[in-house]
Short mmCIF file of C-alpha atoms and ligand atoms in Angstrom, two decimals:
data_model
loop_
_atom_site.label_atom_id
_atom_site.label_comp_id
_atom_site.label_asym_id
_atom_site.label_seq_id
_atom_site.Cartn_x
_atom_site.Cartn_y
_atom_site.Cartn_z
CA MET D 1 208.09 190.88 -12.27
CA PRO D 2 209.11 190.52 -8.64
CA LEU D 3 207.48 187.12 -8.16
CA LEU D 4 209.70 185.59 -10.75
CA LYS D 5 212.83 187.55 -10.01
CA LYS D 6 215.59 185.70 -8.23
CA PRO D 7 216.23 187.71 -5.06
CA LYS D 8 219.76 189.00 -4.47
CA PRO D 9 221.41 187.41 -1.43
CA SER D 10 221.22 189.83 1.48
CA GLN D 11 224.43 191.37 2.74
CA ASN D 12 224.38 189.79 6.11
CA GLN D 13 223.02 186.47 4.93
CA HIS D 14 226.04 184.64 6.31
CA LEU D 15 225.33 186.05 9.77
CA MET D 16 221.84 184.57 9.74
CA SER D 17 222.63 181.17 8.35
CA ILE D 18 222.38 179.19 11.49
CA VAL D 19 223.73 175.77 10.56
CA SER D 20 220.94 173.56 9.26
CA ASP D 21 220.50 170.14 10.82
CA SER D 22 221.28 167.32 8.42
CA PHE D 23 217.83 165.76 8.94
CA GLN D 24 216.13 168.88 7.62
CA SER D 25 216.39 168.00 3.97
CA THR D 26 213.98 165.17 4.65
CA ALA D 27 211.30 167.46 6.08
CA GLY D 28 210.17 168.65 2.65
CA TRP D 29 210.99 172.34 2.86
CA LYS D 30 210.74 174.01 -0.51
CA LEU D 31 211.14 177.67 0.28
CA GLU D 32 211.09 180.53 -2.19
CA HIS D 33 211.47 184.24 -1.50
CA SER D 34 209.41 186.36 -3.84
CA TYR D 35 208.62 188.94 -1.13
CA ALA D 36 212.33 189.37 -0.43
CA GLY D 37 212.65 190.39 -4.07
CA LEU D 38 210.65 193.56 -3.34
CA PRO D 39 212.67 196.74 -2.66
CA THR D 40 214.28 196.89 0.80
CA LEU D 41 211.69 199.53 1.69
CA PHE D 42 209.41 196.59 2.48
CA HIS D 43 211.61 194.39 4.68
CA ARG D 44 214.71 194.06 6.80
CA SER D 45 216.84 190.89 6.95
CA ASN D 46 216.54 189.62 10.46
CA ALA D 47 217.14 186.21 12.00
CA PRO D 48 214.92 184.81 14.74
CA GLU D 49 216.45 185.02 18.23
CA PRO D 50 217.13 181.48 19.51
CA VAL D 51 215.13 180.44 22.56
CA ARG D 52 216.41 178.62 25.63
CA ASP D 53 214.63 175.30 25.43
CA PRO D 54 212.14 174.83 22.56
CA LYS D 55 209.55 172.11 23.10
CA LEU D 56 206.88 171.29 20.58
CA VAL D 57 203.46 171.34 22.25
CA ILE D 58 201.34 171.04 19.14
CA LEU D 59 201.93 170.24 15.49
CA ASN D 60 199.22 170.40 12.84
CA HIS D 61 199.75 167.14 10.96
CA PRO D 62 197.11 167.58 8.23
CA LEU D 63 198.33 171.11 7.49
CA ALA D 64 201.96 169.98 7.39
CA SER D 65 201.02 167.35 4.78
CA GLU D 66 199.09 169.89 2.70
CA LEU D 67 202.22 172.04 2.67
CA GLY D 68 204.32 169.12 1.44
CA LEU D 69 206.07 168.75 4.82
CA LYS D 70 206.54 165.46 6.66
CA PRO D 71 204.88 165.57 10.08
CA GLU D 72 206.94 162.68 11.42
CA VAL D 73 210.11 164.63 10.65
CA LEU D 74 208.75 167.98 11.88
CA GLN D 75 207.78 166.29 15.12
CA ARG D 76 211.50 166.17 15.97
CA GLN D 77 212.17 169.77 14.89
CA ALA D 78 211.20 171.88 17.87
CA ARG D 79 214.36 173.89 17.28
CA VAL D 80 213.14 174.92 13.82
CA PHE D 81 209.81 176.10 15.24
CA GLY D 82 211.61 177.89 18.09
CA GLY D 83 213.81 179.78 15.63
CA ASN D 84 217.04 178.14 16.88
CA VAL D 85 217.68 176.37 13.57
CA LEU D 86 216.60 177.70 10.20
CA PRO D 87 214.78 175.34 7.85
CA GLU D 88 216.68 174.56 4.69
CA GLY D 89 216.59 177.47 2.25
CA ALA D 90 215.17 180.02 4.72
CA ARG D 91 215.96 183.74 4.30
CA PRO D 92 214.46 185.31 7.41
CA LEU D 93 213.16 188.87 7.31
CA ALA D 94 210.85 191.24 9.15
CA GLN D 95 208.21 192.95 7.05
CA ALA D 96 207.68 196.70 7.12
CA TYR D 97 204.17 198.12 7.33
CA ALA D 98 202.17 200.96 8.76
CA GLY D 99 198.56 201.07 9.85
CA HIS D 100 195.64 202.93 11.33
CA GLN D 101 195.24 201.72 14.88
CA TYR D 102 191.90 202.75 16.37
CA GLY D 103 191.71 205.39 13.64
CA HIS D 104 195.22 206.83 14.10
CA PHE D 105 198.00 206.41 11.60
CA THR D 106 201.26 204.91 12.84
CA THR D 107 204.27 203.07 11.46
CA LEU D 108 204.64 199.50 12.68
CA GLY D 109 206.26 196.47 11.03
CA ASP D 110 206.87 192.95 12.30
CA GLY D 111 207.96 193.65 15.86
CA ARG D 112 207.83 190.04 16.94
CA ALA D 113 207.52 188.01 13.76
CA ILE D 114 209.88 186.69 11.11
CA LEU D 115 209.03 185.52 7.61
CA LEU D 116 211.20 182.46 6.87
CA GLY D 117 210.12 182.20 3.27
CA GLU D 118 207.29 180.95 1.08
CA GLN D 119 206.68 177.22 1.00
CA ILE D 120 205.72 175.88 -2.41
CA THR D 121 203.22 173.06 -1.88
CA PRO D 122 202.96 169.87 -3.95
CA THR D 123 200.04 171.48 -5.83
CA GLY D 124 202.15 174.56 -6.60
CA GLU D 125 200.55 176.92 -4.10
CA ARG D 126 202.66 179.48 -2.25
CA PHE D 127 202.33 180.07 1.51
CA ASP D 128 204.21 182.35 3.88
CA ILE D 129 205.89 180.53 6.76
CA GLN D 130 206.13 182.96 9.67
CA LEU D 131 207.39 182.59 13.21
CA LYS D 132 205.45 184.76 15.65
CA GLY D 133 207.05 185.54 19.03
CA SER D 134 210.51 184.93 17.56
CA GLY D 135 212.37 187.84 19.14
CA GLN D 136 213.17 191.46 18.48
CA THR D 137 213.42 193.04 15.04
CA PRO D 138 214.23 196.54 13.79
CA PHE D 139 210.47 197.23 14.20
CA SER D 140 210.10 196.09 17.82
CA ARG D 141 210.08 199.63 19.23
CA ASN D 142 210.00 198.95 22.98
CA GLY D 143 208.53 195.46 22.73
CA ASP D 144 210.39 192.31 23.73
CA GLY D 145 209.57 190.52 20.46
CA ARG D 146 208.10 187.63 22.40
CA ALA D 147 204.72 186.01 22.93
CA GLY D 148 203.01 184.07 25.70
CA LEU D 149 201.85 180.46 25.43
CA GLY D 150 198.16 181.24 26.09
CA PRO D 151 197.82 183.84 23.32
CA MET D 152 199.69 181.67 20.78
CA LEU D 153 197.54 178.63 21.54
CA ARG D 154 194.50 180.92 21.37
CA GLU D 155 195.48 181.90 17.83
CA TYR D 156 196.08 178.22 17.01
CA ILE D 157 192.66 177.12 18.29
CA ILE D 158 190.62 179.94 16.78
CA SER D 159 192.38 180.09 13.41
CA GLU D 160 191.97 176.32 12.97
CA ALA D 161 188.32 176.57 14.05
CA MET D 162 187.76 179.31 11.47
CA HIS D 163 189.35 177.15 8.80
CA ALA D 164 187.05 174.25 9.68
CA LEU D 165 184.09 176.65 9.59
CA GLY D 166 185.03 177.37 5.97
CA ILE D 167 186.22 180.94 6.52
CA PRO D 168 189.40 182.19 4.81
CA THR D 169 192.09 182.48 7.44
CA THR D 170 195.77 182.28 8.20
CA ARG D 171 196.52 178.89 9.72
CA SER D 172 198.63 177.50 12.51
CA LEU D 173 201.27 174.85 11.92
CA ALA D 174 202.92 174.54 15.33
CA VAL D 175 203.45 176.02 18.75
CA VAL D 176 206.58 175.54 20.83
CA THR D 177 207.22 176.65 24.35
CA THR D 178 210.52 178.47 24.71
CA GLY D 179 211.63 177.58 28.24
CA GLU D 180 211.63 181.34 28.92
CA THR D 181 209.19 183.55 30.78
CA VAL D 182 207.58 186.60 29.21
CA ARG D 183 206.56 189.50 31.39
CA ARG D 184 203.01 190.71 30.86
CA MET D 185 200.35 191.57 33.42
CA ARG D 186 201.64 188.41 35.05
CA PRO D 187 204.58 186.20 34.04
CA LEU D 188 203.63 183.80 31.23
CA PRO D 189 205.42 180.81 29.72
CA GLY D 190 206.96 182.00 26.43
CA ALA D 191 205.96 180.46 23.09
CA VAL D 192 206.44 180.77 19.36
CA LEU D 193 203.65 180.14 16.85
CA THR D 194 204.33 179.09 13.25
CA ARG D 195 201.75 180.88 11.15
CA ILE D 196 200.86 180.03 7.56
CA ALA D 197 199.30 182.65 5.28
CA ALA D 198 198.59 183.13 1.59
CA SER D 199 200.67 186.24 2.32
CA HIS D 200 201.14 188.81 5.08
CA ILE D 201 200.63 191.82 2.81
CA ARG D 202 198.26 194.12 4.63
CA VAL D 203 196.32 197.31 3.92
CA GLY D 204 199.02 198.75 6.15
CA THR D 205 201.76 197.59 3.76
CA PHE D 206 200.25 199.88 1.13
CA GLU D 207 199.91 202.68 3.68
CA TRP D 208 203.62 202.25 4.42
CA ALA D 209 204.49 202.50 0.70
CA ALA D 210 202.30 205.58 0.31
CA ALA D 211 203.74 207.23 3.44
CA LYS D 212 207.24 206.76 2.07
CA GLY D 213 206.07 208.87 -0.86
CA ARG D 214 207.68 206.99 -3.72
CA LYS D 215 205.29 206.00 -6.47
CA GLU D 216 207.63 203.30 -7.81
CA GLY D 217 207.60 201.47 -4.48
CA LEU D 218 203.81 201.61 -4.34
CA GLN D 219 203.50 200.41 -7.91
CA THR D 220 205.95 197.58 -7.35
CA LEU D 221 203.97 196.43 -4.30
CA ALA D 222 200.69 196.65 -6.21
CA ASP D 223 202.10 194.73 -9.18
CA TYR D 224 203.47 192.11 -6.82
CA SER D 225 200.13 191.76 -4.98
CA ILE D 226 198.24 191.51 -8.25
CA GLN D 227 200.54 188.79 -9.51
CA ARG D 228 200.44 186.88 -6.26
CA HIS D 229 196.74 187.17 -5.37
CA TYR D 230 194.71 188.66 -8.22
CA PRO D 231 196.45 187.71 -11.49
CA GLU D 232 193.14 187.90 -13.35
CA THR D 233 193.03 191.69 -12.79
CA ALA D 234 196.39 192.35 -14.48
CA GLU D 235 194.94 192.61 -17.96
CA SER D 236 192.04 194.96 -17.18
CA GLU D 237 191.99 198.58 -18.35
CA ASN D 238 192.70 200.18 -14.98
CA SER D 239 194.31 197.16 -13.34
CA TYR D 240 194.99 198.99 -10.04
CA LEU D 241 191.33 199.96 -9.66
CA THR D 242 190.23 196.43 -10.59
CA PHE D 243 192.73 195.13 -8.04
CA PHE D 244 191.29 197.43 -5.38
CA GLU D 245 187.74 196.32 -6.20
CA SER D 246 188.79 192.68 -6.03
CA VAL D 247 190.28 193.22 -2.57
CA MET D 248 187.04 194.97 -1.59
CA GLU D 249 184.99 192.04 -2.91
CA ARG D 250 186.98 189.48 -0.92
CA GLN D 251 186.74 191.61 2.23
CA ALA D 252 182.99 192.13 1.78
CA LYS D 253 182.57 188.35 1.59
CA LEU D 254 184.95 187.68 4.47
CA ILE D 255 183.23 190.12 6.86
CA SER D 256 179.84 188.68 5.92
CA GLN D 257 181.17 185.23 6.81
CA TRP D 258 182.31 186.53 10.21
CA MET D 259 178.86 187.97 10.78
CA HIS D 260 177.18 184.69 9.85
CA ILE D 261 178.92 182.82 12.66
CA GLY D 262 179.10 185.57 15.28
CA PHE D 263 182.85 186.15 15.01
CA ILE D 264 184.23 189.40 16.42
CA HIS D 265 187.78 190.16 15.26
CA GLY D 266 188.25 192.74 18.00
CA VAL D 267 191.13 194.73 16.50
CA MET D 268 190.36 195.55 12.88
CA ASN D 269 193.20 198.01 12.50
CA THR D 270 194.34 198.42 8.91
CA ASP D 271 197.54 196.50 9.66
CA ASN D 272 195.34 193.55 10.59
CA MET D 273 193.49 193.42 7.26
CA ALA D 274 195.15 191.13 4.73
CA ILE D 275 195.12 191.94 1.03
CA CYS D 276 194.65 188.25 0.17
CA GLY D 277 191.31 188.22 2.05
CA GLU D 278 192.25 185.90 4.91
CA THR D 279 191.31 186.61 8.52
CA ILE D 280 194.56 187.60 10.22
CA ASP D 281 195.85 188.42 13.69
CA TYR D 282 193.89 186.61 16.33
CA GLY D 283 194.41 188.91 19.28
CA PRO D 284 191.34 189.95 21.22
CA CYS D 285 188.89 188.10 18.94
CA ALA D 286 186.00 186.11 20.35
CA PHE D 287 182.62 184.61 19.44
CA MET D 288 179.38 186.27 20.43
CA ASP D 289 177.09 184.30 22.72
CA SER D 290 173.69 186.01 22.97
CA TYR D 291 172.90 188.12 19.94
CA ASP D 292 173.67 191.80 20.40
CA PRO D 293 175.26 193.95 17.66
CA ASP D 294 177.00 196.06 20.33
CA THR D 295 178.97 193.09 21.66
CA VAL D 296 182.62 193.93 22.41
CA PHE D 297 185.07 191.68 24.25
CA SER D 298 188.31 193.61 23.87
CA SER D 299 189.38 195.29 27.11
CA ILE D 300 190.64 198.37 25.27
CA ASP D 301 187.79 198.88 22.78
CA HIS D 302 185.99 201.37 25.05
CA HIS D 303 183.89 203.00 22.35
CA GLY D 304 182.87 199.82 20.54
CA ARG D 305 184.76 200.75 17.37
CA TYR D 306 185.28 197.05 16.65
CA ALA D 307 181.93 195.81 18.01
CA TYR D 308 180.22 192.92 16.19
CA GLY D 309 177.70 195.12 14.39
CA ASN D 310 180.29 197.71 13.41
CA GLN D 311 182.55 195.33 11.49
CA PRO D 312 181.15 195.95 7.98
CA HIS D 313 181.42 199.72 8.51
CA ILE D 314 185.02 199.42 9.72
CA ALA D 315 185.95 197.18 6.80
CA GLN D 316 184.75 199.89 4.45
CA TRP D 317 186.68 202.52 6.44
CA ASN D 318 189.84 200.43 6.21
CA LEU D 319 189.33 199.92 2.47
CA ALA D 320 189.03 203.68 2.09
CA ARG D 321 192.54 203.90 3.62
CA LEU D 322 193.71 201.38 1.02
CA ALA D 323 192.09 203.45 -1.76
CA GLU D 324 193.82 206.56 -0.39
CA ALA D 325 197.18 204.82 -0.53
CA LEU D 326 196.50 203.68 -4.11
CA LEU D 327 195.39 207.11 -5.39
CA PRO D 328 198.56 207.81 -7.44
CA LEU D 329 197.95 204.55 -9.29
CA PHE D 330 194.26 205.20 -10.02
CA HIS D 331 194.91 208.34 -12.06
CA GLU D 332 197.80 210.77 -12.43
CA ASP D 333 195.47 213.69 -11.77
CA GLU D 334 194.80 213.62 -8.03
CA LYS D 335 191.33 215.13 -8.30
CA GLN D 336 190.23 212.52 -10.78
CA ALA D 337 191.88 209.79 -8.74
CA ILE D 338 189.86 210.85 -5.68
CA GLU D 339 186.64 210.80 -7.71
CA ILE D 340 187.41 207.31 -8.98
CA ALA D 341 188.19 206.10 -5.46
CA ASN D 342 185.10 207.68 -3.94
CA GLU D 343 182.80 206.17 -6.48
CA SER D 344 184.41 202.77 -6.16
CA ILE D 345 184.32 202.57 -2.37
CA GLN D 346 180.57 203.23 -2.39
CA SER D 347 180.05 199.75 -3.80
CA PHE D 348 181.23 198.09 -0.60
CA GLN D 349 177.79 198.33 0.98
CA SER D 350 175.99 196.50 -1.84
CA ARG D 351 178.76 193.92 -2.15
CA TYR D 352 178.58 193.19 1.57
CA GLN D 353 174.78 193.16 1.59
CA LYS D 354 174.65 190.62 -1.23
CA HIS D 355 177.00 188.21 0.61
CA TRP D 356 175.32 188.78 3.95
CA LEU D 357 171.85 188.09 2.58
CA ALA D 358 172.97 184.99 0.67
CA GLY D 359 174.56 183.53 3.83
CA MET D 360 171.66 184.44 6.12
CA SER D 361 169.17 182.95 3.65
CA ALA D 362 171.14 179.70 3.68
CA LYS D 363 171.13 179.77 7.48
CA LEU D 364 167.32 179.80 7.25
CA GLY D 365 167.20 177.03 4.64
CA LEU D 366 166.17 179.32 1.78
CA PHE D 367 167.47 178.53 -1.68
CA SER D 368 166.52 181.71 -3.49
CA GLU D 369 165.91 185.32 -2.50
CA GLU D 370 162.47 186.88 -2.24
CA ALA D 371 161.63 190.50 -1.56
CA ASP D 372 160.49 189.89 2.04
CA ASP D 373 163.47 187.75 3.10
CA SER D 374 165.43 190.66 4.49
CA ASP D 375 162.51 191.53 6.81
CA LEU D 376 162.18 187.90 7.84
CA ILE D 377 165.86 187.78 8.78
CA HIS D 378 165.87 191.14 10.57
CA ASP D 379 162.75 190.23 12.55
CA LEU D 380 164.44 187.04 13.74
CA LEU D 381 167.52 189.01 14.80
CA LYS D 382 165.32 191.54 16.61
CA TRP D 383 163.63 188.76 18.54
CA MET D 384 166.99 187.18 19.35
CA GLN D 385 168.30 190.46 20.69
CA ALA D 386 165.19 191.16 22.76
CA SER D 387 165.19 187.70 24.28
CA GLN D 388 169.00 187.51 24.61
CA ALA D 389 168.97 184.30 22.60
CA ASP D 390 172.27 182.54 21.97
CA PHE D 391 173.25 183.24 18.37
CA THR D 392 174.76 179.85 17.50
CA ASN D 393 172.26 177.73 19.38
CA THR D 394 169.23 179.51 17.97
CA PHE D 395 170.29 178.69 14.43
CA ARG D 396 171.29 175.20 15.51
CA THR D 397 167.84 174.62 16.95
CA LEU D 398 166.18 176.02 13.82
CA SER D 399 168.23 173.49 11.83
CA GLN D 400 166.52 170.56 13.53
CA GLU D 401 163.81 168.56 11.76
CA SER D 402 161.20 169.92 14.19
CA PRO D 403 162.61 172.93 16.01
CA ASP D 404 161.58 172.93 19.62
CA LEU D 405 160.95 176.65 20.17
CA THR D 406 158.00 177.25 22.42
CA ASP D 407 158.44 180.92 23.31
CA PRO D 408 154.97 182.41 22.59
CA THR D 409 156.47 185.68 21.29
CA PHE D 410 158.24 183.67 18.61
CA GLN D 411 155.30 181.71 17.17
CA SER D 412 154.21 184.25 14.58
CA TRP D 413 157.74 184.47 13.17
CA LEU D 414 157.91 180.66 13.02
CA LEU D 415 154.69 180.59 11.02
CA ARG D 416 156.01 183.16 8.53
CA TRP D 417 159.22 181.18 8.14
CA LYS D 418 157.33 177.92 7.67
CA ALA D 419 155.14 179.48 4.96
CA ARG D 420 158.23 180.88 3.20
CA ARG D 421 159.95 177.51 3.17
CA GLU D 422 156.87 175.77 1.89
CA GLN D 423 156.87 178.03 -1.18
CA GLN D 424 160.16 176.48 -2.27
CA SER D 425 160.32 173.58 -4.71
CA GLN D 426 163.09 171.94 -2.68
CA SER D 427 162.07 169.41 -0.05
CA ARG D 428 162.11 170.12 3.65
CA GLN D 429 164.95 167.63 3.96
CA GLU D 430 167.02 169.57 1.44
CA SER D 431 166.30 172.80 3.29
CA VAL D 432 167.37 171.24 6.63
CA SER D 433 170.56 169.97 5.09
CA LEU D 434 171.33 173.42 3.63
CA MET D 435 170.89 174.89 7.10
CA ARG D 436 173.15 172.29 8.68
CA ARG D 437 175.89 173.21 6.28
CA HIS D 438 175.62 176.88 7.28
CA ASN D 439 174.77 176.77 10.98
CA PRO D 440 177.62 175.42 13.09
CA ALA D 441 176.78 173.12 15.93
CA TYR D 442 180.14 173.93 17.56
CA ILE D 443 182.11 177.16 17.75
CA PRO D 444 185.07 178.02 19.98
CA ARG D 445 183.05 179.09 23.01
CA ASN D 446 185.01 181.62 24.99
CA HIS D 447 184.80 179.75 28.28
CA GLN D 448 185.87 176.50 26.62
CA VAL D 449 188.86 178.20 25.00
CA GLU D 450 189.86 179.74 28.34
CA GLU D 451 189.66 176.37 30.08
CA ALA D 452 191.91 174.81 27.43
CA LEU D 453 194.40 177.68 27.69
CA SER D 454 194.60 177.70 31.46
CA ALA D 455 195.10 173.91 31.56
CA ALA D 456 197.95 174.33 29.06
CA SER D 457 199.54 177.45 30.55
CA ASP D 458 199.09 176.80 34.26
CA ARG D 459 199.37 172.99 34.42
CA ALA D 460 201.11 172.04 31.15
CA ASP D 461 198.06 169.87 30.45
CA PHE D 462 197.37 169.97 26.71
CA SER D 463 194.65 167.31 26.69
CA VAL D 464 191.83 169.83 27.23
CA MET D 465 192.92 171.75 24.15
CA GLN D 466 193.34 168.54 22.09
CA ARG D 467 189.78 167.50 22.90
CA LEU D 468 188.44 170.95 22.05
CA LEU D 469 190.34 170.96 18.75
CA GLU D 470 188.81 167.61 17.84
CA VAL D 471 185.30 168.97 18.33
CA LEU D 472 186.07 172.23 16.50
CA ALA D 473 187.45 170.31 13.52
CA LYS D 474 183.87 169.24 12.67
CA PRO D 475 181.79 172.31 13.42
CA TYR D 476 178.88 171.33 11.17
CA ASP D 477 178.47 167.83 12.60
CA HIS D 478 174.82 167.91 13.64
CA SER D 479 174.81 164.14 14.17
CA THR D 480 176.50 164.55 17.55
CA SER D 481 175.35 166.44 20.58
CA ILE D 482 178.07 167.19 23.10
CA PRO D 483 176.36 169.44 25.65
CA GLU D 484 179.49 170.87 27.27
CA TYR D 485 180.72 172.23 23.93
CA MET D 486 177.33 173.64 22.98
CA ALA D 487 176.41 175.40 26.18
CA PRO D 488 176.80 179.18 26.37
CA PRO D 489 178.65 180.43 29.46
CA ALA D 490 176.74 180.22 32.73
CA ALA D 491 174.56 183.28 33.29
CA ASP D 492 176.53 184.20 36.39
CA ALA D 493 179.94 183.87 34.67
CA CYS D 494 181.79 187.15 34.93
CA GLU D 495 181.86 189.26 31.81
CA TYR D 496 184.41 187.89 29.35
CA GLN D 497 187.28 190.16 28.32
CA THR D 498 190.04 189.71 25.76
CA PHE D 499 193.40 191.47 25.51
CA CYS D 500 195.61 192.87 22.76
CA GLY D 501 199.34 192.49 22.20
CA THR D 502 199.78 189.64 24.63
P1 AMP G 601 199.15 193.36 16.96
O1 AMP G 601 198.37 194.01 18.05
O2 AMP G 601 199.59 191.95 17.27
O3 AMP G 601 198.53 193.48 15.62
O4 AMP G 601 200.55 194.16 16.90
C1 AMP G 601 200.63 195.52 16.59
C2 AMP G 601 202.08 195.90 16.43
O5 AMP G 601 202.80 195.73 17.66
C3 AMP G 601 202.86 195.09 15.40
O6 AMP G 601 203.79 195.94 14.78
C4 AMP G 601 203.55 194.05 16.25
O7 AMP G 601 204.69 193.51 15.63
C5 AMP G 601 203.88 194.86 17.48
N1 AMP G 601 204.04 194.03 18.68
C6 AMP G 601 203.08 193.37 19.39
N2 AMP G 601 203.61 192.72 20.42
C7 AMP G 601 204.95 192.95 20.41
C8 AMP G 601 206.06 192.56 21.23
N3 AMP G 601 205.90 191.78 22.29
N4 AMP G 601 207.30 193.02 20.89
C9 AMP G 601 207.47 193.79 19.81
N5 AMP G 601 206.50 194.21 19.02
C10 AMP G 601 205.23 193.79 19.28
MG1 MG G 602 198.83 192.87 13.85
#
């Protein structure tokens, strides 16, 4: 099986082996290369392009330790994070994938990212170590392979906030500035992000395999993904269908978790949906302020394809693309394979609904589910939309011992909620504590994130970001009240927009 197979050294390995620094062996790198053992259809050997003057601007010490790396050593290794020096044992490659972008199929691949290898942690877990913004690859098309400081710090802040919120996500180990300028709408300081993921296999990786038309490649990728992420499905009767349903289950849960905290991914193309079930690719993502299912922040999402309320529907659409790619593995007769896939994909709705309801009930301090709970939740959301109530702060207020909500139009709902909670055997205190575990007091507010990024990018002042990260590390801390991190943007603030591919 590919995971266990020792990969063959690549032909141009010697070209990529930038001399390792002697101090590296002390950093704790323990890199393996199971993905590189897949057929070359799925990757191209490619070294990162060195940058002019790498400077570490942030290093995630707790994450480094979890990975078995020594932060005090990494602190001196800006050149590793800039791609100038390879960590010990690295075998850099760019991954091939395709994807549906805004509904249209296209071939893509890592155009500005390099997988250095898979770090084996002290507890035996396996994580991809990827440099993002590390220069051109065979998949760069016309892109420069680079990234700007603001967007890389944005990914750092939001992915770490998502992790602290308890949502599966890729993580961020470090950001370096490159000493180079990248040309976008305006010149930006260049940067490289080191991203950590359970893996970077995407729905689009399967679409790539299917588009290349070779069943063996597809099967090898599926077997590899099963072994790496869903080993429990390997023994089932139709293991590929069980694998597909397990991916669907993780995605149904993940999207429900996004919905519970008002997260809008912004660019749910199939290449940005990870098979392992982590949130991936923090481009134009943002958090909703006042509740409105039509909320869109991305400057290019003109038709609201990736609007907040459309995310479950798009997840199912993306999973249908995965099922399509997997058809030859579901059944050798295409007609029967399509029937199997169609029937299976129908279950997304009920899977999602189950997770959504469970999370929303917890947000309202309910321990079990009653028939009328769905109405109770939907009526609250209707009121929030009509009164343009802030999503996070409304739930935060409801999580107080005695919620201070005086709006007369809201009193009848409050009475219904009170009666429902009183039916429970659990105490009010237990109910409040359940709510506080599910309703964040702090989320990465868009205006706060922007302030942190402009201080970093325009003035090389990283203190604003550090302070924000400290608050976001404890999102469920209801014992503090830091008004500037709780306040929604000022009513007169201009409409917030986010951008792709920056
Ligand atoms: P994203 O919008 O980040 O998901 O990227 C979509 C595709 O565009 C991926 O194949 C990326 O590798 C590629 N891409 C994005 N930015 C660049 C860039 N500056 N240079 C080369 N490729 C890029
Ligand atoms: Mg992407």
